[in-house]
């Protein structure tokens, strides 16, 4: 199948491939810029994006807001005339400030999940960036589209459907992540698309639908499009690229991972996530790791009660301490066997070359 460009309003992306936002620090300016420059839509994760800024220890939010501008600017320099986006979790403490900082910095697209971004249109008012909620069910899609239209007279510019095979925080119950079959979720995708098409017809506005979670190769992209989707979002495969912003040891952990190494863990805010069962995860299975300081990352996190500090765990990982860090992965991480470049990966995903 020849992939058609992805059109999001007045934005055009050569291939209907969005690189998923990965935090902390996995997808920042270098990766996102390279993806956009090579025909996809690169996405920067704003989750503790300023972890390596000099003032991060004293002022996390200030460092993060400064880093948002810095990395969007850098990514757009790498991308040239191609659009670049950001992923901002609704669960982020002071979420509105992060959205406004990204919009002010010139993000072309803002994708928002880890909760429903019911007020996102309000926070980007006056800016031209495109906005998209991440949903996992037809019910959530209906809620978001109806809510935004009723309250803000605005539709989503596109919708991201994140399925149970994705990495990171998941919009499912833990038991659902383990037991929903591909066939069952294909039916849910069709239902979500049906909801979206109803709004398209009623308001005469195209709303591209993007499928995420478990998309590994060109055949998976074709399958998603055959269900009625307009494109896909892929994250894990971009980790094992030279341009990925993570430490080389983090990338190697992906290359070395086997399917049996994957574990569903609970985030400190009660959401399930898919991660590698490394020594850190084995430790939190047995005992709580007391939180000595709070990094003010998640709105509903209480340091006195949580089983571990997710910011500290994710920073350890991205900096290369893969034994003592949390490494989120997608369900197909076991199929990643080598390092590549963004250009080579994009050509393979687009069907222009055969995988080696």
Tab-separated table of C-alpha atoms in Angstrom:
chain	number	residue	atom	x	y	z
A	1	UNK	CA	0.000	0.000	0.000
A	2	UNK	CA	1.245	3.475	-0.891
A	3	UNK	CA	0.762	5.695	2.140
A	4	UNK	CA	-1.081	8.946	1.564
A	5	UNK	CA	-0.074	12.217	3.255
A	6	UNK	CA	-1.728	13.051	6.554
A	7	UNK	CA	-3.635	16.331	6.416
A	8	UNK	CA	-4.494	18.025	9.708
A	9	UNK	CA	-6.311	21.207	8.766
A	10	UNK	CA	-3.776	23.296	6.879
A	11	UNK	CA	-0.859	21.101	7.986
A	12	UNK	CA	0.415	18.366	5.694
A	13	UNK	CA	2.642	15.487	6.859
A	14	UNK	CA	4.264	13.452	4.095
A	15	UNK	CA	3.564	10.092	5.722
A	16	UNK	CA	0.611	9.336	8.027
A	17	UNK	CA	3.019	8.477	10.835
A	18	UNK	CA	3.172	10.332	14.144
A	19	UNK	CA	6.036	9.555	16.523
A	20	UNK	CA	4.591	9.077	19.983
A	21	UNK	CA	5.689	11.349	22.812
A	22	UNK	CA	7.921	9.530	25.310
A	23	UNK	CA	9.031	10.928	28.640
A	24	UNK	CA	11.011	11.579	30.666
A	25	UNK	CA	13.437	12.859	28.050
A	26	UNK	CA	13.144	10.040	25.499
A	27	UNK	CA	11.596	12.186	22.776
A	28	UNK	CA	12.848	15.722	22.896
A	29	UNK	CA	14.141	18.008	20.133
A	30	UNK	CA	16.653	15.685	18.495
A	31	UNK	CA	14.262	12.797	17.883
A	32	UNK	CA	11.157	14.860	17.147
A	33	UNK	CA	13.036	17.137	14.755
A	34	UNK	CA	14.510	14.187	12.877
A	35	UNK	CA	11.133	12.461	12.508
A	36	UNK	CA	9.534	15.616	11.115
A	37	UNK	CA	12.474	16.198	8.778
A	38	UNK	CA	12.054	12.659	7.418
A	39	UNK	CA	8.374	12.856	6.573
A	40	UNK	CA	6.600	12.041	9.841
A	41	UNK	CA	5.240	14.206	12.640
A	42	UNK	CA	7.755	14.396	15.466
A	43	UNK	CA	6.414	14.794	18.994
A	44	UNK	CA	8.257	16.139	22.034
A	45	UNK	CA	7.178	14.870	25.460
A	46	UNK	CA	6.924	17.689	28.005
A	47	UNK	CA	6.994	15.295	30.985
A	48	UNK	CA	9.781	16.695	33.198
A	49	UNK	CA	11.399	17.878	29.955
A	50	UNK	CA	13.791	20.133	31.869
A	51	UNK	CA	15.244	17.346	34.022
A	52	UNK	CA	18.783	18.248	32.931
A	53	UNK	CA	18.408	22.028	33.223
A	54	UNK	CA	20.742	23.588	35.855
A	55	UNK	CA	17.854	24.907	37.960
A	56	UNK	CA	15.657	21.777	37.826
A	57	UNK	CA	16.375	20.741	41.425
A	58	UNK	CA	15.280	24.143	42.759
A	59	UNK	CA	12.412	24.960	40.384
A	60	UNK	CA	11.013	22.040	38.394
A	61	UNK	CA	8.187	23.930	36.731
A	62	UNK	CA	10.371	26.875	35.761
A	63	UNK	CA	12.993	24.551	34.309
A	64	UNK	CA	10.356	22.583	32.408
A	65	UNK	CA	8.681	25.661	30.938
A	66	UNK	CA	12.067	26.991	29.822
A	67	UNK	CA	12.950	23.603	28.292
A	68	UNK	CA	9.644	23.419	26.407
A	69	UNK	CA	10.546	26.571	24.503
A	70	UNK	CA	14.141	25.467	23.991
A	71	UNK	CA	13.285	22.039	22.615
A	72	UNK	CA	10.434	23.197	20.389
A	73	UNK	CA	12.764	25.811	18.885
A	74	UNK	CA	15.547	23.244	18.360
A	75	UNK	CA	13.186	20.651	16.886
A	76	UNK	CA	11.753	23.149	14.420
A	77	UNK	CA	15.275	24.100	13.335
A	78	UNK	CA	16.023	20.431	12.612
A	79	UNK	CA	12.636	19.861	10.946
A	80	UNK	CA	12.889	22.798	8.584
A	81	UNK	CA	9.478	23.712	7.220
A	82	UNK	CA	7.799	20.592	8.604
A	83	UNK	CA	5.423	20.668	11.594
A	84	UNK	CA	6.494	19.592	15.088
A	85	UNK	CA	4.214	18.749	18.008
A	86	UNK	CA	4.218	18.083	21.736
A	87	UNK	CA	2.550	15.586	24.040
A	88	UNK	CA	1.340	17.017	27.354
A	89	UNK	CA	-0.207	14.772	30.000
A	90	UNK	CA	-3.428	16.033	31.550
A	91	UNK	CA	-2.140	14.584	34.829
A	92	UNK	CA	0.744	17.081	34.794
A	93	UNK	CA	0.759	19.457	37.753
A	94	UNK	CA	-0.219	22.933	36.452
A	95	UNK	CA	-1.174	21.435	33.088
A	96	UNK	CA	-2.549	24.759	31.702
A	97	UNK	CA	0.849	26.460	32.074
A	98	UNK	CA	2.540	23.703	30.066
A	99	UNK	CA	-0.034	23.917	27.282
A	100	UNK	CA	0.269	27.695	27.071
A	101	UNK	CA	4.077	27.502	27.062
A	102	UNK	CA	4.014	25.019	24.165
A	103	UNK	CA	1.537	27.123	22.192
A	104	UNK	CA	3.575	30.291	22.771
A	105	UNK	CA	6.753	28.488	21.686
A	106	UNK	CA	5.197	27.648	18.330
A	107	UNK	CA	4.171	24.002	18.665
A	108	UNK	CA	2.157	23.093	15.571
A	109	UNK	CA	0.289	20.292	17.341
A	110	UNK	CA	-0.583	19.469	20.969
A	111	UNK	CA	-1.616	15.911	21.807
A	112	UNK	CA	-2.978	15.317	25.294
A	113	UNK	CA	-3.783	12.165	27.250
A	114	UNK	CA	-3.265	10.534	30.681
A	115	UNK	CA	-6.697	11.918	31.504
A	116	UNK	CA	-9.264	13.658	29.336
A	117	UNK	CA	-8.207	17.171	28.215
A	118	UNK	CA	-11.634	18.704	28.661
A	119	UNK	CA	-10.334	22.312	28.863
A	120	UNK	CA	-7.562	22.103	26.244
A	121	UNK	CA	-9.332	24.431	23.741
A	122	UNK	CA	-9.478	27.132	26.414
A	123	UNK	CA	-5.744	26.972	27.055
A	124	UNK	CA	-4.783	27.343	23.365
A	125	UNK	CA	-7.238	30.150	22.675
A	126	UNK	CA	-5.574	32.743	20.462
A	127	UNK	CA	-3.003	30.331	19.066
A	128	UNK	CA	-3.078	28.427	15.778
A	129	UNK	CA	-1.797	25.063	17.051
A	130	UNK	CA	-3.834	21.945	16.320
A	131	UNK	CA	-5.137	19.959	19.289
A	132	UNK	CA	-5.962	16.296	19.753
A	133	UNK	CA	-7.179	14.239	22.707
A	134	UNK	CA	-5.985	10.686	23.289
A	135	UNK	CA	-8.923	8.320	23.803
A	136	UNK	CA	-9.241	4.583	24.250
A	137	UNK	CA	-12.987	4.081	23.845
A	138	UNK	CA	-15.939	5.262	21.782
A	139	UNK	CA	-17.473	6.632	24.984
A	140	UNK	CA	-14.425	8.844	25.613
A	141	UNK	CA	-14.361	10.025	22.006
A	142	UNK	CA	-18.040	10.968	22.164
A	143	UNK	CA	-17.494	12.791	25.451
A	144	UNK	CA	-14.542	14.817	24.152
A	145	UNK	CA	-16.121	15.818	20.846
A	146	UNK	CA	-19.453	16.729	22.421
A	147	UNK	CA	-17.802	18.604	25.297
A	148	UNK	CA	-15.470	20.687	23.129
A	149	UNK	CA	-18.213	21.598	20.674
A	150	UNK	CA	-20.726	22.494	23.372
A	151	UNK	CA	-18.359	24.504	25.560
A	152	UNK	CA	-15.899	25.950	23.037
A	153	UNK	CA	-17.612	25.561	19.654
A	154	UNK	CA	-14.523	23.671	18.524
A	155	UNK	CA	-13.906	20.158	17.280
A	156	UNK	CA	-10.698	18.200	17.770
A	157	UNK	CA	-8.277	18.745	14.888
A	158	UNK	CA	-7.594	15.018	15.053
A	159	UNK	CA	-8.097	12.108	17.467
A	160	UNK	CA	-5.489	9.653	18.739
A	161	UNK	CA	-6.816	6.214	19.681
A	162	UNK	CA	-4.393	4.558	22.097
A	163	UNK	CA	-4.878	0.823	22.414
A	164	UNK	CA	-3.840	-1.619	25.153
A	165	UNK	CA	-0.510	-2.527	23.502
A	166	UNK	CA	0.971	0.950	23.993
A	167	UNK	CA	3.755	1.747	26.430
A	168	UNK	CA	3.666	4.208	29.302
A	169	UNK	CA	0.440	5.165	31.060
A	170	UNK	CA	-2.577	3.343	29.643
A	171	UNK	CA	-6.253	4.276	29.666
A	172	UNK	CA	-7.391	0.821	30.707
A	173	UNK	CA	-7.784	-1.232	33.849
A	174	UNK	CA	-4.827	-3.532	34.497
A	175	UNK	CA	-6.861	-6.662	33.739
A	176	UNK	CA	-8.071	-5.174	30.451
A	177	UNK	CA	-4.505	-4.536	29.291
A	178	UNK	CA	-3.736	-8.223	29.707
A	179	UNK	CA	-6.880	-9.669	28.170
A	180	UNK	CA	-8.240	-7.488	25.343
A	181	UNK	CA	-7.595	-9.294	22.049
A	182	UNK	CA	-6.521	-7.605	18.838
A	183	UNK	CA	-9.867	-8.498	17.267
A	184	UNK	CA	-11.828	-7.018	20.163
A	185	UNK	CA	-9.904	-3.783	20.026
A	186	UNK	CA	-10.224	-3.554	16.252
A	187	UNK	CA	-13.977	-3.454	16.837
A	188	UNK	CA	-13.549	-0.653	19.392
A	189	UNK	CA	-11.430	1.286	16.887
A	190	UNK	CA	-14.229	0.967	14.326
A	191	UNK	CA	-16.744	2.249	16.891
A	192	UNK	CA	-14.544	5.251	17.706
A	193	UNK	CA	-14.123	6.021	14.008
A	194	UNK	CA	-17.893	5.813	13.569
A	195	UNK	CA	-18.363	8.391	16.343
A	196	UNK	CA	-15.799	10.699	14.744
A	197	UNK	CA	-17.318	10.384	11.265
A	198	UNK	CA	-20.713	11.392	12.683
A	199	UNK	CA	-19.226	14.671	13.914
A	200	UNK	CA	-17.372	15.177	10.634
A	201	UNK	CA	-20.617	14.897	8.726
A	202	UNK	CA	-22.596	17.097	11.103
A	203	UNK	CA	-20.046	19.919	11.147
A	204	UNK	CA	-18.500	19.428	7.704
A	205	UNK	CA	-14.975	19.197	9.100
A	206	UNK	CA	-12.426	16.451	8.542
A	207	UNK	CA	-11.149	14.922	11.805
A	208	UNK	CA	-8.272	12.508	11.093
A	209	UNK	CA	-8.171	9.443	13.309
A	210	UNK	CA	-4.774	8.119	14.396
A	211	UNK	CA	-4.334	4.602	15.797
A	212	UNK	CA	-1.626	4.014	18.419
A	213	UNK	CA	-0.422	1.050	20.451
A	214	UNK	CA	1.232	-2.036	18.990
A	215	UNK	CA	1.973	-0.523	15.562
A	216	UNK	CA	5.319	-2.023	14.552
A	217	UNK	CA	5.701	-2.199	10.777
A	218	UNK	CA	4.249	-1.217	7.399
A	219	UNK	CA	1.723	-4.066	7.527
A	220	UNK	CA	0.391	-2.777	10.860
A	221	UNK	CA	0.002	0.685	9.344
A	222	UNK	CA	-1.922	-0.770	6.412
A	223	UNK	CA	-4.132	-2.723	8.801
A	224	UNK	CA	-4.984	0.409	10.795
A	225	UNK	CA	-5.851	2.258	7.606
A	226	UNK	CA	-8.009	-0.684	6.480
A	227	UNK	CA	-10.076	-0.205	9.657
A	228	UNK	CA	-10.803	3.369	8.557
A	229	UNK	CA	-7.979	5.232	10.314
A	230	UNK	CA	-6.114	8.084	8.645
A	231	UNK	CA	-2.745	7.332	10.194
A	232	UNK	CA	-0.832	5.787	13.072
A	233	UNK	CA	1.247	6.776	16.060
A	234	UNK	CA	4.411	4.770	16.769
A	235	UNK	CA	6.684	5.217	19.786
A	236	UNK	CA	8.813	2.220	20.823
A	237	UNK	CA	10.482	1.712	17.461
A	238	UNK	CA	11.917	5.219	17.553
A	239	UNK	CA	13.812	4.489	20.775
A	240	UNK	CA	16.375	2.280	19.008
A	241	UNK	CA	17.464	5.073	16.672
A	242	UNK	CA	20.650	7.105	16.700
A	243	UNK	CA	18.621	10.304	17.037
A	244	UNK	CA	16.611	9.242	20.100
A	245	UNK	CA	17.344	11.585	23.016
A	246	UNK	CA	17.848	8.799	25.587
A	247	UNK	CA	21.179	7.427	26.821
A	248	UNK	CA	22.694	4.618	24.738
A	249	UNK	CA	22.183	2.146	27.605
A	250	UNK	CA	18.454	2.895	27.510
A	251	UNK	CA	18.341	2.176	23.790
A	252	UNK	CA	20.306	-1.038	24.300
A	253	UNK	CA	17.787	-2.154	26.923
A	254	UNK	CA	15.132	-2.002	24.186
A	255	UNK	CA	17.293	-3.972	21.759
A	256	UNK	CA	18.061	-6.629	24.390
A	257	UNK	CA	14.467	-6.908	25.672
A	258	UNK	CA	12.431	-10.057	25.172
A	259	UNK	CA	8.648	-10.304	25.260
A	260	UNK	CA	8.831	-12.222	28.520
A	261	UNK	CA	10.646	-9.273	30.129
A	262	UNK	CA	7.515	-7.081	29.944
A	263	UNK	CA	5.513	-6.357	33.084
A	264	UNK	CA	2.357	-4.329	33.715
A	265	UNK	CA	3.146	-1.957	36.580
A	266	UNK	CA	1.032	0.555	38.451
A	267	UNK	CA	1.998	4.195	38.236
A	268	UNK	CA	2.032	6.157	41.517
A	269	UNK	CA	-1.192	7.829	40.310
A	270	UNK	CA	-2.960	4.500	39.897
A	271	UNK	CA	-2.729	4.056	36.120
A	272	UNK	CA	-1.335	0.834	34.656
A	273	UNK	CA	1.722	1.016	32.442
A	274	UNK	CA	3.835	-1.426	30.462
A	275	UNK	CA	7.500	-1.597	31.464
A	276	UNK	CA	10.548	-3.857	31.456
A	277	UNK	CA	10.838	-6.087	34.534
A	278	UNK	CA	14.311	-4.933	35.427
A	279	UNK	CA	15.793	-4.878	38.977
A	280	UNK	CA	13.899	-1.662	39.760
A	281	UNK	CA	10.512	-3.155	38.862
A	282	UNK	CA	11.385	-6.362	40.738
A	283	UNK	CA	12.136	-4.241	43.795
A	284	UNK	CA	8.855	-2.290	43.723
A	285	UNK	CA	6.985	-5.583	43.394
A	286	UNK	CA	8.243	-6.446	46.879
A	287	UNK	CA	8.490	-3.174	48.737
A	288	UNK	CA	7.731	0.524	48.731
A	289	UNK	CA	10.597	2.869	47.908
A	290	UNK	CA	10.099	5.883	50.200
A	291	UNK	CA	9.967	9.250	48.463
A	292	UNK	CA	12.558	11.578	49.959
A	293	UNK	CA	11.562	14.626	47.905
A	294	UNK	CA	8.752	15.627	45.561
A	295	UNK	CA	9.435	16.764	42.000
A	296	UNK	CA	5.915	18.216	41.596
A	297	UNK	CA	5.199	16.299	38.396
A	298	UNK	CA	1.733	14.759	38.681
A	299	UNK	CA	-1.395	16.495	39.954
A	300	UNK	CA	-2.783	13.605	41.984
A	301	UNK	CA	0.477	12.247	43.404
A	302	UNK	CA	0.861	12.169	47.197
A	303	UNK	CA	4.531	11.501	48.065
A	304	UNK	CA	3.568	10.115	51.464
A	305	UNK	CA	1.533	7.302	49.957
A	306	UNK	CA	2.947	6.429	46.524
A	307	UNK	CA	5.001	3.231	46.070
A	308	UNK	CA	7.909	5.071	44.413
A	309	UNK	CA	8.799	8.396	42.772
A	310	UNK	CA	8.065	8.090	39.068
A	311	UNK	CA	10.108	11.180	38.135
A	312	UNK	CA	13.220	9.860	39.855
A	313	UNK	CA	12.723	6.411	38.303
A	314	UNK	CA	12.285	7.777	34.779
A	315	UNK	CA	15.236	10.172	35.060
A	316	UNK	CA	17.502	7.347	36.230
A	317	UNK	CA	16.471	5.367	33.151
A	318	UNK	CA	16.891	8.114	30.535
A	319	UNK	CA	20.315	8.956	31.955
A	320	UNK	CA	21.432	5.340	31.519
A	321	UNK	CA	20.962	3.811	34.988
A	322	UNK	CA	18.775	1.087	33.523
A	323	UNK	CA	19.054	-1.127	36.611
A	324	UNK	CA	17.525	1.464	38.925
A	325	UNK	CA	15.158	3.194	36.539
A	326	UNK	CA	11.679	2.650	35.100
A	327	UNK	CA	11.736	1.735	31.400
A	328	UNK	CA	8.327	2.030	29.742
A	329	UNK	CA	7.897	-0.065	26.583
A	330	UNK	CA	5.273	-1.031	24.034
A	331	UNK	CA	4.060	-4.621	23.676
A	332	UNK	CA	6.266	-5.288	20.634
A	333	UNK	CA	9.579	-4.263	22.207
A	334	UNK	CA	10.779	-7.884	21.886
A	335	UNK	CA	10.760	-7.486	18.101
A	336	UNK	CA	13.286	-4.637	18.193
A	337	UNK	CA	16.687	-6.199	17.544
A	338	UNK	CA	19.029	-3.522	16.227
A	339	UNK	CA	19.930	0.153	16.181
A	340	UNK	CA	18.878	2.162	13.153
A	341	UNK	CA	18.390	5.766	12.086
A	342	UNK	CA	15.189	7.758	11.860
A	343	UNK	CA	15.612	8.005	8.084
A	344	UNK	CA	15.994	4.244	7.662
A	345	UNK	CA	13.073	3.518	9.982
A	346	UNK	CA	10.770	6.008	8.265
A	347	UNK	CA	11.609	4.534	4.850
A	348	UNK	CA	10.829	1.046	6.148
A	349	UNK	CA	7.571	2.097	7.803
A	350	UNK	CA	6.486	3.933	4.636
A	351	UNK	CA	7.045	0.742	2.644
A	352	UNK	CA	9.824	2.244	0.552
A	353	UNK	CA	12.355	-0.357	1.691
A	354	UNK	CA	12.184	-3.886	3.025
A	355	UNK	CA	13.210	-4.465	6.661
A	356	UNK	CA	16.639	-6.066	6.925
